[in-house]
Amino acid sequence: MTTAPSAPARLAGLDLFRGLTVACMVIVNTPGSWDHVWWPLDHAEWHGFTPTDLVFPAFLCAMGVALGLSFPRAIDRSLWTRIARRTALLIALGWAWQFLARGPVDFRVFGVLPRLGLCYGLAASLAILTARRDPDGRAHLNAPALGIAAAVLLIGYWALMTFIAAPGHMAGDLSPEGNLAGWIDRIAVTTHHMYRYGTDAAGNIVYDPEGLLSTLPSLVNVLLGALAALLWKTDPGRATMRILLAGVALTVIGYAWSFAFPLNKKLWTSSFALWTSGLSAILYTGCIVASRSAGVRSALWPLDVLGMNAILGYMLSLLLSLAMIRTGFQRWAWHGLETLMPGNLLLASFLFALGLLVVVLALLIPLHKRGIHLRL
């Protein structure tokens, strides 16, 4: 935890964009009842896409933008130490949460925070190792190298999932039980340590939406976010339009690819990585434009609060949700909402999540006003 007298220089709209993703994370993760959720606030059952499927990929893109903004920079041992430290802390936070929520016997190895840690560590390392050096020794992002790396990851993942069969299944089987990524996760950590709702039709745990192999295409969201930051730094005057056009292009390519390799968040298919990176870029340009208006920026101030304390806000939402479940408060509150709004339980469930988001904001605002933000 650090205290800063003023916010560091940031790309316009980044905090709004990151704050929006965190707000959406809280809302989609903490409904009053999982039996009453509007379809846009729930993930696609398997192949397909809903607005909720965009939330995590958008956060990864925001992480990439922040990474890209940190260049050019000097490369030394202390930088590698910071990268290793942040990667380890994100994974450790994820594991600590899983130990708390599920206990040591069947805690989940993978998850949102471990994936954030792995993607950050891999993307930062790749950016440094492929960087160009100027005469002063500072490292600059190498756009062609990052673009080639993204293409290799996407095509390589598609090839693995299409041409290599999991034992007992056909090559190209993308069903929950038959896909290669799920088989690798079952071998690597066993089903005791996988996502407990990653089941097949018979109820057997067979896949993890944040598993090991599917981390490779999710890394592409971070790399493309870094390239968006590079676009901005290269030509700020035309960057917004260029990022928007790039987003439209990525969305079209991802959608076209989905006819051969379906959009699937739980497998993080290559088409899904491109589709969500494109949509994230479009949404991000909207946040950039919004940030240029003082009135709009003031109205969206809560998103700034969440964006500048994103990890802490997310962790608070998890801890509050767990506390409400274990104390019985959630059951009591939901019963009250059912009584008050018997004819609109979908809205009641949404309002419960919105209430939790307000509590998270209330806890973060005093820290934000004092310039206190969690820095891993």
mmCIF file with all atom_site columns, N, CA and C in Angstrom, residues 91-127:
data_model
loop_
_atom_site.group_PDB
_atom_site.id
_atom_site.type_symbol
_atom_site.label_atom_id
_atom_site.label_alt_id
_atom_site.label_comp_id
_atom_site.label_asym_id
_atom_site.label_entity_id
_atom_site.label_seq_id
_atom_site.pdbx_PDB_ins_code
_atom_site.Cartn_x
_atom_site.Cartn_y
_atom_site.Cartn_z
_atom_site.occupancy
_atom_site.B_iso_or_equiv
_atom_site.pdbx_formal_charge
_atom_site.auth_seq_id
_atom_site.auth_comp_id
_atom_site.auth_asym_id
_atom_site.auth_atom_id
_atom_site.pdbx_PDB_model_num
ATOM 1   N N  . ILE A 1 91  ? -0.797  -14.063 -7.815  1.00 0.00 ? 91  ILE A N  1
ATOM 2   C CA . ILE A 1 91  ? -1.083  -15.496 -7.670  1.00 0.00 ? 91  ILE A CA 1
ATOM 3   C C  . ILE A 1 91  ? -1.346  -15.841 -6.205  1.00 0.00 ? 91  ILE A C  1
ATOM 4   N N  . ALA A 1 92  ? -0.526  -15.293 -5.301  1.00 0.00 ? 92  ALA A N  1
ATOM 5   C CA . ALA A 1 92  ? -0.687  -15.575 -3.871  1.00 0.00 ? 92  ALA A CA 1
ATOM 6   C C  . ALA A 1 92  ? -2.022  -15.063 -3.349  1.00 0.00 ? 92  ALA A C  1
ATOM 7   N N  . LEU A 1 93  ? -2.443  -13.879 -3.808  1.00 0.00 ? 93  LEU A N  1
ATOM 8   C CA . LEU A 1 93  ? -3.751  -13.359 -3.393  1.00 0.00 ? 93  LEU A CA 1
ATOM 9   C C  . LEU A 1 93  ? -4.867  -14.291 -3.854  1.00 0.00 ? 93  LEU A C  1
ATOM 10  N N  . GLY A 1 94  ? -4.739  -14.775 -5.082  1.00 0.00 ? 94  GLY A N  1
ATOM 11  C CA . GLY A 1 94  ? -5.741  -15.712 -5.582  1.00 0.00 ? 94  GLY A CA 1
ATOM 12  C C  . GLY A 1 94  ? -5.792  -16.987 -4.773  1.00 0.00 ? 94  GLY A C  1
ATOM 13  N N  . TRP A 1 95  ? -4.630  -17.513 -4.434  1.00 0.00 ? 95  TRP A N  1
ATOM 14  C CA . TRP A 1 95  ? -4.585  -18.743 -3.637  1.00 0.00 ? 95  TRP A CA 1
ATOM 15  C C  . TRP A 1 95  ? -5.085  -18.508 -2.212  1.00 0.00 ? 95  TRP A C  1
ATOM 16  N N  . ALA A 1 96  ? -4.747  -17.362 -1.635  1.00 0.00 ? 96  ALA A N  1
ATOM 17  C CA . ALA A 1 96  ? -5.223  -17.048 -0.286  1.00 0.00 ? 96  ALA A CA 1
ATOM 18  C C  . ALA A 1 96  ? -6.746  -16.983 -0.264  1.00 0.00 ? 96  ALA A C  1
ATOM 19  N N  . TRP A 1 97  ? -7.304  -16.368 -1.306  1.00 0.00 ? 97  TRP A N  1
ATOM 20  C CA . TRP A 1 97  ? -8.757  -16.305 -1.401  1.00 0.00 ? 97  TRP A CA 1
ATOM 21  C C  . TRP A 1 97  ? -9.353  -17.695 -1.525  1.00 0.00 ? 97  TRP A C  1
ATOM 22  N N  . GLN A 1 98  ? -8.749  -18.546 -2.330  1.00 0.00 ? 98  GLN A N  1
ATOM 23  C CA . GLN A 1 98  ? -9.274  -19.890 -2.516  1.00 0.00 ? 98  GLN A CA 1
ATOM 24  C C  . GLN A 1 98  ? -9.172  -20.716 -1.228  1.00 0.00 ? 98  GLN A C  1
ATOM 25  N N  . PHE A 1 99  ? -8.069  -20.571 -0.497  1.00 0.00 ? 99  PHE A N  1
ATOM 26  C CA . PHE A 1 99  ? -7.941  -21.262 0.795   1.00 0.00 ? 99  PHE A CA 1
ATOM 27  C C  . PHE A 1 99  ? -9.048  -20.806 1.739   1.00 0.00 ? 99  PHE A C  1
ATOM 28  N N  . LEU A 1 100 ? -9.332  -19.506 1.727   1.00 0.00 ? 100 LEU A N  1
ATOM 29  C CA . LEU A 1 100 ? -10.359 -18.965 2.609   1.00 0.00 ? 100 LEU A CA 1
ATOM 30  C C  . LEU A 1 100 ? -11.749 -19.443 2.206   1.00 0.00 ? 100 LEU A C  1
ATOM 31  N N  . ALA A 1 101 ? -12.011 -19.465 0.892   1.00 0.00 ? 101 ALA A N  1
ATOM 32  C CA . ALA A 1 101 ? -13.348 -19.809 0.410   1.00 0.00 ? 101 ALA A CA 1
ATOM 33  C C  . ALA A 1 101 ? -13.610 -21.315 0.378   1.00 0.00 ? 101 ALA A C  1
ATOM 34  N N  . ARG A 1 102 ? -12.566 -22.115 0.054   1.00 0.00 ? 102 ARG A N  1
ATOM 35  C CA . ARG A 1 102 ? -12.782 -23.547 -0.151  1.00 0.00 ? 102 ARG A CA 1
ATOM 36  C C  . ARG A 1 102 ? -11.980 -24.438 0.777   1.00 0.00 ? 102 ARG A C  1
ATOM 37  N N  . GLY A 1 103 ? -11.021 -23.887 1.495   1.00 0.00 ? 103 GLY A N  1
ATOM 38  C CA . GLY A 1 103 ? -10.209 -24.696 2.383   1.00 0.00 ? 103 GLY A CA 1
ATOM 39  C C  . GLY A 1 103 ? -9.016  -25.299 1.674   1.00 0.00 ? 103 GLY A C  1
ATOM 40  N N  . PRO A 1 104 ? -8.069  -25.871 2.419   1.00 0.00 ? 104 PRO A N  1
ATOM 41  C CA . PRO A 1 104 ? -6.822  -26.366 1.825   1.00 0.00 ? 104 PRO A CA 1
ATOM 42  C C  . PRO A 1 104 ? -6.953  -27.673 1.048   1.00 0.00 ? 104 PRO A C  1
ATOM 43  N N  . VAL A 1 105 ? -8.009  -28.434 1.293   1.00 0.00 ? 105 VAL A N  1
ATOM 44  C CA . VAL A 1 105 ? -8.113  -29.756 0.666   1.00 0.00 ? 105 VAL A CA 1
ATOM 45  C C  . VAL A 1 105 ? -8.443  -29.654 -0.810  1.00 0.00 ? 105 VAL A C  1
ATOM 46  N N  . ASP A 1 106 ? -9.394  -28.798 -1.174  1.00 0.00 ? 106 ASP A N  1
ATOM 47  C CA . ASP A 1 106 ? -9.821  -28.711 -2.572  1.00 0.00 ? 106 ASP A CA 1
ATOM 48  C C  . ASP A 1 106 ? -9.817  -27.276 -3.095  1.00 0.00 ? 106 ASP A C  1
ATOM 49  N N  . PHE A 1 107 ? -8.866  -26.479 -2.609  1.00 0.00 ? 107 PHE A N  1
ATOM 50  C CA . PHE A 1 107 ? -8.806  -25.106 -3.096  1.00 0.00 ? 107 PHE A CA 1
ATOM 51  C C  . PHE A 1 107 ? -8.493  -25.102 -4.590  1.00 0.00 ? 107 PHE A C  1
ATOM 52  N N  . ARG A 1 108 ? -8.986  -24.060 -5.281  1.00 0.00 ? 108 ARG A N  1
ATOM 53  C CA . ARG A 1 108 ? -8.810  -23.954 -6.725  1.00 0.00 ? 108 ARG A CA 1
ATOM 54  C C  . ARG A 1 108 ? -7.450  -23.341 -7.047  1.00 0.00 ? 108 ARG A C  1
ATOM 55  N N  . VAL A 1 109 ? -6.675  -24.026 -7.875  1.00 0.00 ? 109 VAL A N  1
ATOM 56  C CA . VAL A 1 109 ? -5.353  -23.534 -8.246  1.00 0.00 ? 109 VAL A CA 1
ATOM 57  C C  . VAL A 1 109 ? -5.459  -22.351 -9.195  1.00 0.00 ? 109 VAL A C  1
ATOM 58  N N  . PHE A 1 110 ? -6.367  -22.452 -10.170 1.00 0.00 ? 110 PHE A N  1
ATOM 59  C CA . PHE A 1 110 ? -6.521  -21.388 -11.153 1.00 0.00 ? 110 PHE A CA 1
ATOM 60  C C  . PHE A 1 110 ? -7.566  -20.385 -10.672 1.00 0.00 ? 110 PHE A C  1
ATOM 61  N N  . GLY A 1 111 ? -7.808  -19.353 -11.452 1.00 0.00 ? 111 GLY A N  1
ATOM 62  C CA . GLY A 1 111 ? -8.784  -18.349 -11.082 1.00 0.00 ? 111 GLY A CA 1
ATOM 63  C C  . GLY A 1 111 ? -8.425  -17.014 -11.699 1.00 0.00 ? 111 GLY A C  1
ATOM 64  N N  . VAL A 1 112 ? -9.220  -16.005 -11.391 1.00 0.00 ? 112 VAL A N  1
ATOM 65  C CA . VAL A 1 112 ? -9.035  -14.676 -11.979 1.00 0.00 ? 112 VAL A CA 1
ATOM 66  C C  . VAL A 1 112 ? -7.692  -14.075 -11.595 1.00 0.00 ? 112 VAL A C  1
ATOM 67  N N  . LEU A 1 113 ? -7.377  -14.049 -10.306 1.00 0.00 ? 113 LEU A N  1
ATOM 68  C CA . LEU A 1 113 ? -6.131  -13.408 -9.864  1.00 0.00 ? 113 LEU A CA 1
ATOM 69  C C  . LEU A 1 113 ? -4.880  -14.165 -10.327 1.00 0.00 ? 113 LEU A C  1
ATOM 70  N N  . PRO A 1 114 ? -4.843  -15.501 -10.227 1.00 0.00 ? 114 PRO A N  1
ATOM 71  C CA . PRO A 1 114 ? -3.684  -16.200 -10.804 1.00 0.00 ? 114 PRO A CA 1
ATOM 72  C C  . PRO A 1 114 ? -3.518  -15.952 -12.296 1.00 0.00 ? 114 PRO A C  1
ATOM 73  N N  . ARG A 1 115 ? -4.631  -15.890 -13.035 1.00 0.00 ? 115 ARG A N  1
ATOM 74  C CA . ARG A 1 115 ? -4.500  -15.599 -14.463 1.00 0.00 ? 115 ARG A CA 1
ATOM 75  C C  . ARG A 1 115 ? -3.966  -14.185 -14.675 1.00 0.00 ? 115 ARG A C  1
ATOM 76  N N  . LEU A 1 116 ? -4.425  -13.221 -13.883 1.00 0.00 ? 116 LEU A N  1
ATOM 77  C CA . LEU A 1 116 ? -3.883  -11.866 -13.983 1.00 0.00 ? 116 LEU A CA 1
ATOM 78  C C  . LEU A 1 116 ? -2.376  -11.878 -13.738 1.00 0.00 ? 116 LEU A C  1
ATOM 79  N N  . GLY A 1 117 ? -1.950  -12.621 -12.726 1.00 0.00 ? 117 GLY A N  1
ATOM 80  C CA . GLY A 1 117 ? -0.533  -12.680 -12.407 1.00 0.00 ? 117 GLY A CA 1
ATOM 81  C C  . GLY A 1 117 ? 0.280   -13.297 -13.525 1.00 0.00 ? 117 GLY A C  1
ATOM 82  N N  . LEU A 1 118 ? -0.182  -14.434 -14.046 1.00 0.00 ? 118 LEU A N  1
ATOM 83  C CA . LEU A 1 118 ? 0.544   -15.101 -15.129 1.00 0.00 ? 118 LEU A CA 1
ATOM 84  C C  . LEU A 1 118 ? 0.598   -14.232 -16.380 1.00 0.00 ? 118 LEU A C  1
ATOM 85  N N  . CYS A 1 119 ? -0.534  -13.638 -16.737 1.00 0.00 ? 119 CYS A N  1
ATOM 86  C CA . CYS A 1 119 ? -0.566  -12.801 -17.939 1.00 0.00 ? 119 CYS A CA 1
ATOM 87  C C  . CYS A 1 119 ? 0.330   -11.577 -17.777 1.00 0.00 ? 119 CYS A C  1
ATOM 88  N N  . TYR A 1 120 ? 0.301   -10.969 -16.605 1.00 0.00 ? 120 TYR A N  1
ATOM 89  C CA . TYR A 1 120 ? 1.161   -9.809  -16.395 1.00 0.00 ? 120 TYR A CA 1
ATOM 90  C C  . TYR A 1 120 ? 2.626   -10.206 -16.487 1.00 0.00 ? 120 TYR A C  1
ATOM 91  N N  . GLY A 1 121 ? 3.007   -11.262 -15.780 1.00 0.00 ? 121 GLY A N  1
ATOM 92  C CA . GLY A 1 121 ? 4.403   -11.673 -15.774 1.00 0.00 ? 121 GLY A CA 1
ATOM 93  C C  . GLY A 1 121 ? 4.905   -12.052 -17.162 1.00 0.00 ? 121 GLY A C  1
ATOM 94  N N  . LEU A 1 122 ? 4.100   -12.807 -17.911 1.00 0.00 ? 122 LEU A N  1
ATOM 95  C CA . LEU A 1 122 ? 4.494   -13.228 -19.246 1.00 0.00 ? 122 LEU A CA 1
ATOM 96  C C  . LEU A 1 122 ? 4.545   -12.047 -20.216 1.00 0.00 ? 122 LEU A C  1
ATOM 97  N N  . ALA A 1 123 ? 3.539   -11.166 -20.150 1.00 0.00 ? 123 ALA A N  1
ATOM 98  C CA . ALA A 1 123 ? 3.506   -10.027 -21.061 1.00 0.00 ? 123 ALA A CA 1
ATOM 99  C C  . ALA A 1 123 ? 4.650   -9.061  -20.783 1.00 0.00 ? 123 ALA A C  1
ATOM 100 N N  . ALA A 1 124 ? 4.899   -8.779  -19.504 1.00 0.00 ? 124 ALA A N  1
ATOM 101 C CA . ALA A 1 124 ? 5.989   -7.864  -19.153 1.00 0.00 ? 124 ALA A CA 1
ATOM 102 C C  . ALA A 1 124 ? 7.337   -8.442  -19.577 1.00 0.00 ? 124 ALA A C  1
ATOM 103 N N  . SER A 1 125 ? 7.521   -9.734  -19.357 1.00 0.00 ? 125 SER A N  1
ATOM 104 C CA . SER A 1 125 ? 8.784   -10.370 -19.744 1.00 0.00 ? 125 SER A CA 1
ATOM 105 C C  . SER A 1 125 ? 8.971   -10.332 -21.257 1.00 0.00 ? 125 SER A C  1
ATOM 106 N N  . LEU A 1 126 ? 7.898   -10.624 -21.988 1.00 0.00 ? 126 LEU A N  1
ATOM 107 C CA . LEU A 1 126 ? 7.975   -10.603 -23.445 1.00 0.00 ? 126 LEU A CA 1
ATOM 108 C C  . LEU A 1 126 ? 8.272   -9.196  -23.955 1.00 0.00 ? 126 LEU A C  1
ATOM 109 N N  . ALA A 1 127 ? 7.621   -8.205  -23.348 1.00 0.00 ? 127 ALA A N  1
ATOM 110 C CA . ALA A 1 127 ? 7.856   -6.825  -23.762 1.00 0.00 ? 127 ALA A CA 1
ATOM 111 C C  . ALA A 1 127 ? 9.312   -6.417  -23.556 1.00 0.00 ? 127 ALA A C  1
#
